[in-house]
Structure formats: structure tokens, C-alpha cells
Coordinates of N, CA and C in Angstrom, one line a residue:
Chain A
G1 N -256.2 30.5 269.4 CA -255.5 30.2 270.6 C -254.1 29.9 270.3
A2 N -253.3 29.6 271.4 CA -251.9 29.4 271.2 C -251.7 28.0 270.6
G3 N -250.7 27.9 269.8 CA -250.3 26.7 269.2 C -249.2 26.0 270.0
V4 N -248.6 25.0 269.4 CA -247.5 24.3 270.0 C -246.3 25.2 269.9
S5 N -245.6 25.4 271.0 CA -244.4 26.2 271.0 C -243.2 25.3 271.4
Q6 N -242.1 25.7 270.9 CA -240.8 25.0 271.1 C -239.7 26.0 271.4
S7 N -238.8 25.6 272.3 CA -237.7 26.4 272.5 C -236.4 25.6 272.8
P8 N -235.2 26.1 272.5 CA -235.0 27.3 271.7 C -235.4 27.1 270.2
S9 N -235.5 28.1 269.5 CA -235.7 28.0 268.0 C -234.5 27.5 267.3
N10 N -233.3 27.9 267.8 CA -232.1 27.5 267.2 C -231.1 27.1 268.4
K11 N -230.3 26.1 268.2 CA -229.3 25.7 269.2 C -228.1 25.2 268.5
V12 N -227.0 25.9 268.8 CA -225.7 25.4 268.3 C -224.9 24.9 269.5
T13 N -224.4 23.7 269.4 CA -223.6 23.1 270.5 C -222.4 22.4 270.0
E14 N -221.5 22.2 270.9 CA -220.3 21.5 270.5 C -220.5 20.0 270.7
K15 N -219.8 19.3 269.8 CA -219.9 17.8 269.9 C -219.5 17.4 271.4
G16 N -220.3 16.4 271.9 CA -220.0 15.9 273.2 C -220.8 16.6 274.3
K17 N -221.4 17.8 274.0 CA -222.2 18.4 275.0 C -223.6 17.9 275.1
D18 N -224.3 18.1 276.2 CA -225.7 17.7 276.3 C -226.6 18.9 276.0
V19 N -227.8 18.6 275.4 CA -228.7 19.6 275.1 C -230.1 19.2 275.5
E20 N -230.9 20.2 275.8 CA -232.3 20.0 276.2 C -233.2 20.8 275.3
L21 N -234.2 20.2 274.7 CA -235.2 20.9 273.9 C -236.5 20.8 274.5
R22 N -237.2 21.9 274.5 CA -238.5 22.0 275.2 C -239.7 22.1 274.2
C23 N -240.8 21.5 274.6 CA -242.0 21.6 273.9 C -243.2 21.9 274.8
D24 N -244.0 22.9 274.4 CA -245.2 23.2 275.1 C -246.4 22.9 274.2
P25 N -247.1 21.8 274.5 CA -248.2 21.4 273.6 C -249.4 22.4 273.7
I26 N -250.4 22.2 272.9 CA -251.6 22.9 273.0 C -252.3 22.5 274.2
S27 N -252.8 23.4 275.0 CA -253.5 23.1 276.2 C -254.6 22.1 276.0
G28 N -254.7 21.1 276.8 CA -255.7 20.1 276.7 C -255.4 18.9 275.8
H29 N -254.3 19.0 275.0 CA -254.0 17.9 274.1 C -253.2 16.9 275.0
T30 N -253.7 15.6 274.9 CA -253.2 14.6 275.7 C -252.0 13.8 275.0
A31 N -251.9 13.9 273.7 CA -250.9 13.2 273.0 C -249.8 14.1 272.6
L32 N -248.6 13.7 272.7 CA -247.4 14.5 272.3 C -246.4 13.7 271.6
Y33 N -245.9 14.2 270.5 CA -244.9 13.4 269.7 C -243.7 14.3 269.5
W34 N -242.6 13.6 269.4 CA -241.3 14.2 268.9 C -240.9 13.5 267.6
Y35 N -240.5 14.4 266.7 CA -239.9 13.9 265.4 C -238.6 14.7 265.2
R36 N -237.8 14.2 264.3 CA -236.7 15.0 263.8 C -236.7 14.9 262.3
Q37 N -236.2 15.9 261.7 CA -236.1 16.1 260.2 C -234.7 16.5 259.8
S38 N -234.0 15.7 259.2 CA -232.7 16.1 258.7 C -232.9 16.8 257.4
L39 N -231.9 17.5 256.9 CA -232.0 18.3 255.7 C -232.4 17.5 254.5
G40 N -233.5 17.9 253.9 CA -234.0 17.2 252.7 C -234.6 15.8 253.0
Q41 N -234.8 15.5 254.2 CA -235.4 14.2 254.6 C -236.8 14.3 255.1
G42 N -237.5 13.2 255.2 CA -238.8 13.2 255.8 C -238.7 13.2 257.3
L43 N -239.9 13.2 258.0 CA -239.9 13.2 259.4 C -239.7 11.8 260.0
E44 N -238.8 11.8 261.0 CA -238.5 10.5 261.7 C -239.1 10.5 263.1
F45 N -240.0 9.6 263.3 CA -240.6 9.5 264.6 C -239.6 9.2 265.7
L46 N -239.7 9.8 266.8 CA -238.8 9.6 267.9 C -239.5 8.9 269.1
I47 N -240.5 9.6 269.7 CA -241.2 9.2 270.9 C -242.6 9.8 270.9
Y48 N -243.4 9.0 271.7 CA -244.8 9.4 271.8 C -245.3 9.3 273.2
F49 N -246.0 10.3 273.7 CA -246.6 10.3 275.0 C -248.1 10.4 274.8
Q50 N -248.8 9.6 275.6 CA -250.3 9.6 275.6 C -250.8 9.6 277.0
G51 N -251.3 10.7 277.5 CA -251.8 10.8 278.8 C -250.8 10.3 279.9
N52 N -251.2 9.4 280.8 CA -250.4 8.9 281.8 C -249.8 7.6 281.5
S53 N -250.0 7.1 280.2 CA -249.4 5.8 279.8 C -247.9 5.9 279.6
A54 N -247.3 4.8 279.7 CA -245.8 4.7 279.5 C -245.6 5.2 278.0
P55 N -244.6 6.0 277.8 CA -244.3 6.5 276.5 C -243.8 5.4 275.6
D56 N -244.1 5.6 274.3 CA -243.5 4.7 273.3 C -242.2 5.3 272.8
K57 N -241.1 4.6 273.1 CA -239.8 5.1 272.8 C -239.2 4.4 271.6
S58 N -240.0 3.8 270.9 CA -239.4 2.9 269.8 C -238.7 3.6 268.8
G59 N -238.9 4.9 268.6 CA -238.1 5.6 267.6 C -236.9 6.3 268.0
L60 N -236.5 6.2 269.3 CA -235.3 6.9 269.7 C -234.1 6.2 269.1
P61 N -233.2 6.9 268.5 CA -232.1 6.3 267.7 C -231.0 5.7 268.6
S62 N -230.9 6.1 269.8 CA -229.8 5.6 270.7 C -230.2 5.9 272.1
D63 N -229.4 5.3 273.1 CA -229.7 5.6 274.5 C -229.2 7.0 274.9
R64 N -228.6 7.7 274.0 CA -228.2 9.1 274.3 C -229.5 10.0 274.3
F65 N -230.5 9.5 273.7 CA -231.8 10.3 273.6 C -232.7 9.9 274.7
S66 N -233.4 10.8 275.3 CA -234.4 10.5 276.3 C -235.4 11.7 276.3
A67 N -236.6 11.4 276.8 CA -237.6 12.5 276.8 C -238.5 12.2 278.0
E68 N -239.0 13.3 278.6 CA -240.0 13.2 279.6 C -241.0 14.2 279.4
R69 N -242.1 13.9 280.1 CA -243.3 14.8 280.0 C -243.8 15.0 281.4
T70 N -243.7 16.2 281.9 CA -244.1 16.5 283.3 C -245.5 17.0 283.4
G71 N -246.3 16.4 284.3 CA -247.7 16.8 284.5 C -248.6 16.7 283.3
G72 N -248.2 15.8 282.4 CA -249.0 15.6 281.2 C -249.0 16.8 280.3
S73 N -248.1 17.7 280.4 CA -248.1 18.9 279.6 C -246.7 19.1 278.9
V74 N -245.9 19.9 279.5 CA -244.6 20.2 278.9 C -243.7 19.0 278.7
S75 N -243.0 18.9 277.6 CA -242.1 17.8 277.4 C -240.7 18.3 277.1
T76 N -239.7 17.6 277.5 CA -238.3 17.9 277.3 C -237.6 16.7 276.6
L77 N -236.9 17.0 275.5 CA -236.1 16.0 274.8 C -234.7 16.3 275.1
T78 N -234.0 15.3 275.7 CA -232.6 15.5 276.0 C -231.7 14.6 275.2
I79 N -230.7 15.2 274.6 CA -229.7 14.5 273.9 C -228.3 14.6 274.6
Q80 N -227.8 13.5 275.0 CA -226.5 13.5 275.8 C -225.4 13.3 274.8
R81 N -224.3 13.9 275.1 CA -223.0 13.6 274.3 C -223.3 13.8 272.8
T82 N -223.8 14.9 272.4 CA -224.2 15.1 271.1 C -223.2 14.8 270.1
Q83 N -223.6 14.3 268.9 CA -222.8 14.0 267.8 C -223.2 14.8 266.6
Q84 N -222.3 14.9 265.6 CA -222.7 15.7 264.5 C -223.9 15.2 263.7
E85 N -224.1 13.9 263.7 CA -225.2 13.4 263.0 C -226.6 13.7 263.7
D86 N -226.5 14.3 264.9 CA -227.7 14.7 265.6 C -228.2 16.0 265.1
S87 N -227.5 16.7 264.2 CA -227.9 17.9 263.7 C -229.1 17.7 262.8
A88 N -230.2 18.4 263.1 CA -231.5 18.3 262.5 C -232.4 19.3 263.1
V89 N -233.6 19.3 262.5 CA -234.7 20.1 263.1 C -235.5 19.1 263.9
Y90 N -235.8 19.4 265.2 CA -236.5 18.6 266.0 C -237.9 19.2 266.2
L91 N -238.9 18.4 265.8 CA -240.3 18.9 265.7 C -241.1 18.2 266.8
C92 N -241.9 19.0 267.5 CA -242.9 18.5 268.5 C -244.3 18.7 267.9
A93 N -245.1 17.7 268.2 CA -246.5 17.8 267.7 C -247.4 17.4 268.8
S94 N -248.6 17.9 268.9 CA -249.6 17.4 269.9 C -250.9 17.2 269.2
S95 N -251.7 16.3 269.8 CA -253.0 15.9 269.3 C -254.0 15.8 270.4
P96 N -255.3 16.1 270.1 CA -256.2 16.1 271.2 C -256.3 14.9 272.0
R97 N -256.3 13.7 271.3 CA -256.6 12.5 272.1 C -255.6 11.4 271.7
G98 N -254.8 11.6 270.7 CA -253.9 10.5 270.3 C -254.6 9.4 269.5
Q99 N -255.9 9.7 269.1 CA -256.6 8.7 268.3 C -256.2 8.9 266.9
S100 N -256.3 7.9 266.1 CA -255.8 8.0 264.7 C -256.6 9.1 263.9
S101 N -257.8 9.4 264.3 CA -258.5 10.3 263.4 C -258.2 11.8 263.8
Y102 N -257.4 12.0 264.7 CA -257.1 13.4 265.1 C -255.7 13.8 264.5
E103 N -255.8 15.0 263.9 CA -254.6 15.5 263.2 C -253.6 15.9 264.3
Q104 N -252.3 16.0 263.9 CA -251.3 16.4 264.8 C -251.0 17.9 264.4
Y105 N -250.8 18.7 265.4 CA -250.4 20.1 265.3 C -249.0 20.2 265.6
F106 N -248.2 20.7 264.7 CA -246.8 20.8 264.8 C -246.3 22.2 265.4
G107 N -245.3 22.1 266.2 CA -244.6 23.4 266.6 C -243.6 23.8 265.5
P108 N -243.0 24.9 265.7 CA -242.1 25.5 264.7 C -240.8 24.8 264.6
G109 N -240.5 23.9 265.6 CA -239.2 23.2 265.6 C -238.1 23.9 266.2
T110 N -237.1 23.1 266.6 CA -235.8 23.5 267.1 C -234.7 23.1 266.1
R111 N -234.0 24.0 265.6 CA -232.9 23.6 264.7 C -231.7 23.4 265.5
L112 N -231.2 22.2 265.5 CA -230.0 21.8 266.3 C -228.8 21.7 265.4
T113 N -227.7 22.4 265.7 CA -226.5 22.2 264.9 C -225.4 21.8 265.9
V114 N -224.8 20.7 265.6 CA -223.7 20.2 266.4 C -222.4 20.4 265.7
T115 N -221.5 21.2 266.3 CA -220.2 21.5 265.5 C -219.1 20.6 266.0
Chain B
G1 N -242.7 -4.0 257.9 CA -242.0 -2.8 257.7 C -242.9 -1.8 257.0
Q2 N -242.3 -0.7 256.6 CA -243.1 0.3 255.9 C -242.3 1.0 254.9
N3 N -243.0 1.4 253.8 CA -242.3 2.1 252.7 C -243.3 3.0 252.1
I4 N -242.8 4.2 251.7 CA -243.6 5.2 251.0 C -242.9 5.6 249.7
D5 N -243.6 5.7 248.7 CA -243.1 6.1 247.4 C -243.9 7.3 246.9
Q6 N -243.2 8.5 246.7 CA -243.8 9.7 246.2 C -242.7 10.2 245.2
P7 N -243.2 11.0 244.2 CA -242.2 11.6 243.3 C -241.4 12.7 244.2
T8 N -240.2 12.8 243.9 CA -239.3 13.7 244.6 C -239.7 15.2 244.3
E9 N -239.9 15.5 243.1 CA -240.2 16.9 242.7 C -241.2 16.9 241.6
M10 N -242.0 18.0 241.6 CA -242.9 18.2 240.5 C -243.0 19.7 240.3
T11 N -243.3 20.1 239.0 CA -243.5 21.5 238.7 C -244.8 21.6 237.9
A12 N -245.5 22.7 238.2 CA -246.8 22.9 237.6 C -247.0 24.4 237.4
T13 N -247.9 24.8 236.6 CA -248.2 26.2 236.2 C -249.3 26.7 237.1
E14 N -249.2 28.0 237.4 CA -250.2 28.7 238.2 C -251.5 28.5 237.5
G15 N -252.6 28.2 238.2 CA -253.9 28.0 237.7 C -254.2 26.6 237.2
A16 N -253.2 25.8 237.1 CA -253.4 24.4 236.6 C -253.8 23.5 237.7
I17 N -253.9 22.2 237.4 CA -254.3 21.1 238.3 C -253.1 20.2 238.4
V18 N -252.7 19.8 239.6 CA -251.6 18.8 239.7 C -252.1 17.7 240.7
Q19 N -251.6 16.5 240.3 CA -251.9 15.3 241.2 C -250.6 14.7 241.7
I20 N -250.5 14.6 243.0 CA -249.3 14.0 243.6 C -249.7 12.6 244.1
N21 N -249.0 11.6 243.6 CA -249.3 10.2 243.9 C -248.5 9.7 245.0
C22 N -249.0 8.8 245.8 CA -248.3 8.2 246.9 C -248.7 6.7 246.9
T23 N -247.7 5.8 246.9 CA -248.0 4.4 247.2 C -247.2 4.1 248.5
Y24 N -247.8 3.2 249.2 CA -247.3 2.9 250.5 C -247.4 1.4 250.8
Q25 N -246.6 0.9 251.7 CA -246.7 -0.4 252.3 C -246.4 -0.2 253.8
T26 N -247.3 -0.7 254.6 CA -247.1 -0.5 256.0 C -247.8 -1.6 256.7
S27 N -247.3 -2.0 257.8 CA -247.9 -3.1 258.7 C -248.9 -2.4 259.6
G28 N -250.1 -2.8 259.4 CA -251.2 -2.3 260.2 C -251.6 -0.9 259.8
F29 N -252.5 -0.8 258.8 CA -252.8 0.5 258.3 C -254.1 1.1 259.0
N30 N -254.0 2.3 259.4 CA -255.1 2.9 260.1 C -255.4 4.3 259.6
G31 N -255.3 4.5 258.3 CA -255.6 5.8 257.7 C -254.4 6.5 257.1
L32 N -254.6 7.5 256.3 CA -253.5 8.2 255.7 C -253.7 9.7 255.7
F33 N -252.6 10.4 256.1 CA -252.6 11.9 256.2 C -251.8 12.5 255.0
W34 N -252.2 13.6 254.6 CA -251.4 14.5 253.8 C -251.1 15.8 254.6
Y35 N -249.8 16.1 254.6 CA -249.4 17.4 255.2 C -248.7 18.2 254.2
Q36 N -248.8 19.6 254.4 CA -248.1 20.5 253.6 C -246.9 21.1 254.4
Q37 N -245.8 21.3 253.8 CA -244.7 21.9 254.6 C -244.0 22.9 253.7
H38 N -244.1 24.2 254.0 CA -243.3 25.2 253.4 C -241.9 25.2 253.9
A39 N -241.0 25.6 253.0 CA -239.6 25.5 253.4 C -239.3 26.3 254.7
G40 N -238.6 25.6 255.6 CA -238.3 26.2 256.9 C -239.4 26.3 257.9
E41 N -240.5 25.7 257.5 CA -241.7 25.7 258.5 C -242.1 24.3 258.9
A42 N -242.9 24.3 259.9 CA -243.5 23.0 260.3 C -244.6 22.5 259.4
P43 N -244.8 21.2 259.3 CA -245.9 20.6 258.5 C -247.2 21.1 259.1
T44 N -248.2 21.3 258.2 CA -249.5 21.6 258.6 C -250.5 20.6 257.9
F45 N -251.5 20.2 258.6 CA -252.5 19.2 258.2 C -253.2 19.7 257.0
L46 N -253.4 18.8 256.0 CA -254.2 19.0 254.9 C -255.5 18.1 254.9
S47 N -255.2 16.8 255.0 CA -256.4 15.9 254.9 C -256.1 14.6 255.6
Y48 N -257.1 13.8 255.9 CA -257.0 12.5 256.4 C -258.1 11.6 255.8
N49 N -257.6 10.5 255.3 CA -258.5 9.5 254.7 C -258.4 8.2 255.4
V50 N -259.5 7.6 255.8 CA -259.5 6.3 256.4 C -260.3 5.3 255.6
L51 N -261.2 5.8 254.8 CA -262.0 4.9 253.9 C -261.6 5.2 252.5
D52 N -261.9 4.2 251.6 CA -261.7 4.4 250.2 C -262.5 5.5 249.7
G53 N -261.9 6.2 248.7 CA -262.7 7.3 248.0 C -262.0 8.6 248.1
L54 N -262.8 9.6 247.6 CA -262.3 10.9 247.4 C -262.9 11.8 248.5
E55 N -262.0 12.6 249.2 CA -262.4 13.6 250.1 C -262.0 15.0 249.5
E56 N -263.0 15.8 249.4 CA -262.8 17.1 248.8 C -262.9 18.2 249.8
K57 N -261.9 19.1 249.8 CA -261.9 20.2 250.7 C -261.3 21.4 250.0
G58 N -262.3 22.2 249.4 CA -261.9 23.4 248.7 C -261.1 23.0 247.5
R59 N -259.9 23.7 247.3 CA -259.1 23.4 246.2 C -258.3 22.1 246.3
F60 N -258.3 21.5 247.5 CA -257.5 20.3 247.7 C -258.5 19.1 247.8
S61 N -258.1 18.0 247.2 CA -258.8 16.7 247.4 C -257.8 15.6 247.6
S62 N -258.3 14.6 248.4 CA -257.4 13.5 248.6 C -258.2 12.2 248.4
F63 N -257.5 11.2 247.7 CA -258.1 10.0 247.4 C -257.3 8.8 248.0
L64 N -258.0 7.8 248.4 CA -257.4 6.6 249.0 C -258.0 5.3 248.4
S65 N -257.1 4.4 248.1 CA -257.5 3.0 247.8 C -256.7 2.1 248.7
R66 N -257.3 1.6 249.7 CA -256.6 0.7 250.7 C -256.1 -0.6 250.0
S67 N -256.9 -1.1 249.2 CA -256.5 -2.4 248.6 C -255.3 -2.3 247.7
K68 N -255.1 -1.1 247.1 CA -254.0 -0.9 246.2 C -252.8 -0.2 247.0
G69 N -253.0 0.2 248.2 CA -252.0 0.9 248.9 C -251.6 2.2 248.2
Y70 N -252.6 3.0 247.8 CA -252.4 4.1 246.9 C -253.3 5.3 247.4
S71 N -252.7 6.4 247.3 CA -253.4 7.7 247.6 C -252.9 8.8 246.6
Y72 N -253.7 9.8 246.4 CA -253.2 10.9 245.7 C -253.8 12.2 246.3
L73 N -253.1 13.3 246.2 CA -253.5 14.6 246.6 C -253.7 15.4 245.3
L74 N -254.8 16.0 245.1 CA -255.2 16.8 243.9 C -255.3 18.2 244.3
L75 N -254.5 19.1 243.7 CA -254.6 20.5 243.9 C -255.1 21.2 242.7
K76 N -256.1 21.9 242.8 CA -256.8 22.7 241.7 C -256.4 24.1 241.8
E77 N -256.6 24.8 240.6 CA -256.4 26.3 240.6 C -255.1 26.7 241.3
L78 N -254.0 26.1 240.9 CA -252.8 26.3 241.6 C -252.4 27.8 241.8
Q79 N -251.9 28.1 243.0 CA -251.5 29.4 243.3 C -250.0 29.3 243.7
M80 N -249.3 30.4 243.5 CA -247.9 30.5 243.8 C -247.6 30.0 245.2
K81 N -248.5 30.3 246.2 CA -248.3 29.9 247.6 C -248.4 28.4 247.8
D82 N -248.8 27.7 246.8 CA -248.9 26.2 246.9 C -247.5 25.6 246.8
S83 N -246.5 26.4 246.4 CA -245.2 25.8 246.3 C -244.7 25.4 247.7
A84 N -244.5 24.1 247.8 CA -244.2 23.5 249.2 C -243.9 22.1 249.0
S85 N -243.5 21.4 250.0 CA -243.4 19.9 250.0 C -244.7 19.4 250.6
Y86 N -245.1 18.2 249.9 CA -246.4 17.6 250.3 C -246.0 16.2 250.8
L87 N -246.3 15.9 252.1 CA -245.9 14.7 252.7 C -247.1 13.7 252.8
C88 N -246.9 12.6 252.3 CA -247.9 11.5 252.4 C -247.5 10.7 253.7
A89 N -248.4 10.4 254.6 CA -248.1 9.8 255.9 C -249.1 8.8 256.2
P90 N -248.8 7.5 256.0 CA -249.7 6.5 256.5 C -249.6 6.4 258.0
L91 N -250.8 6.0 258.6 CA -250.8 5.9 260.0 C -250.7 4.4 260.4
R92 N -249.7 4.1 261.1 CA -249.5 2.7 261.5 C -250.3 2.4 262.7
Q93 N -250.9 1.2 262.7 CA -251.7 0.8 263.8 C -250.9 0.1 264.9
T94 N -250.0 0.9 265.4 CA -249.1 0.4 266.5 C -249.5 1.0 267.8
G95 N -248.8 0.7 268.8 CA -249.2 1.2 270.1 C -249.0 2.7 270.2
A96 N -248.2 3.3 269.2 CA -247.9 4.7 269.3 C -248.9 5.5 268.5
N97 N -249.7 4.9 267.6 CA -250.5 5.7 266.7 C -249.7 6.7 265.9
N98 N -248.5 6.3 265.6 CA -247.6 7.3 265.0 C -247.7 7.3 263.5
L99 N -247.4 8.4 262.9 CA -247.4 8.6 261.5 C -246.0 8.2 260.9
F100 N -246.0 7.7 259.7 CA -244.7 7.4 259.1 C -244.6 8.3 257.9
F101 N -243.7 9.2 257.9 CA -243.6 10.2 256.9 C -242.6 9.8 255.9
G102 N -242.9 10.1 254.6 CA -241.9 9.9 253.6 C -241.1 11.2 253.4
T103 N -240.3 11.3 252.4 CA -239.5 12.5 252.2 C -240.3 13.6 251.5
G104 N -241.5 13.2 251.0 CA -242.3 14.2 250.5 C -242.1 14.6 249.0
T105 N -243.0 15.3 248.4 CA -242.9 15.8 247.0 C -242.8 17.3 247.1
R106 N -241.7 17.8 246.5 CA -241.5 19.2 246.5 C -242.1 19.8 245.2
L107 N -243.2 20.5 245.4 CA -244.0 21.1 244.3 C -243.5 22.6 244.1
T108 N -243.2 22.9 242.8 CA -242.9 24.2 242.5 C -243.9 24.7 241.5
V109 N -244.6 25.8 241.8 CA -245.6 26.4 241.0 C -245.0 27.6 240.3
I110 N -245.0 27.6 238.9 CA -244.4 28.6 238.1 C -245.5 29.5 237.5
P111 N -245.2 30.8 237.2 CA -246.2 31.7 236.6 C -246.6 31.2 235.2

């Protein structure tokens, strides 16, 4: 079946512009996560959605970052007034129930470059 | 807080066995995952341990000792395609059920 998809695969933007990154999770997965990975670094948790519960935004690095999930499916991560340090690969993952025993399935990521 | 310690890089020979160690400190432990990440690709799930002991899955095995905050990933009969980064990820028992990933161990398999 279809896995997690993300778009765009690559995004180059100028400093100060806003960007939107999209994630389509696996159908039926109720949990959705956003991470970012800078070059040579580990994955940094950003935000977590579980069903209709309020999202856990504890990993968002600043108020320039926001995310929403419409209809419990597609999610959009928005970065306002991008900075060069925002350059990274943004990974989305989904999980069947958000329980600890369920693995996360990752999408291919969006490589964001801020010039 | 949380902290993960893994070797940054390892090299092993095709056909050999390699053990990648991971020590961790985390508030509220709820299991530990190992993920494999090939260069330029997304991480893929390898194993999950929540109880102490060894979990074997084909050529890959994962071990956990909760009291010691220690895990290892054992790869047998190494193949060239096993060259990748291996990420140790303790699961924090927070409201997010989120994983905390370290920088991983970059394994290079040589002929």
C-alpha cells in the first residue's frame, strides 16, 4: 500500500519568505509526527498529532513554526519568515495508534534550503 | 532531560558481525527503537525493545538492559547494503509518545 508521502521533495526559498510543507500519512494512521534533521545531525522532534487531541507542540523551535492537521489526515507545517538556520530535511512520520509499541513510518522528507 | 551516546562511526568487513552500542538517559522510559537510515533516505524501523533481553529478527538482533540504560544492535553476516546510519531512539513517556533520536552510528561495510 501507499506509504507516507511528502511534498515538495525539495524547496529552495529566500530568507524571510514563508514556506508550507505537506505530509500525507498512511491511511488510517491516527498519529502524525514532524521531525527535522540538519546535516549530520539526529532527528529533532517538532510536533505530534494524535487523533482529535490537542497537538503536542513542545518541540517547535520558535513561534515562526506552526502546523495543522485537517480532518485527521493531511498535515501542513508552516515556517514563517524563514531563516538560514531553518535549512534542514523535514521528515513526517505516521503511526497506527500513537501507542509506544507501534513503529513510526517515515516519509521521504522535504529538503528545505534557505538562501 | 535526555541523552544518548552512540559511537559516531564504525567500520566492519563484509560477512562479519558488528555490535553497535547505545547508552541513554531519559526521563520516563517507555521502550527503545532502532532505526536504519541510508544516506539521503528516511529512517526505517528495525526493532523495538520494551523488556530486558535479546530480540532476534533474522540477521539483526537488539538487546536492552533497562537498569543499565543500555542497548545494542547486533548485525550478523554483514552485507555491503548494511552500510548506513543506525539510530538508537529511546521512547519518552511524555504526552507526545515521541522518540528521542541521537545522531546515530554511521556504519561502513568494506569488502
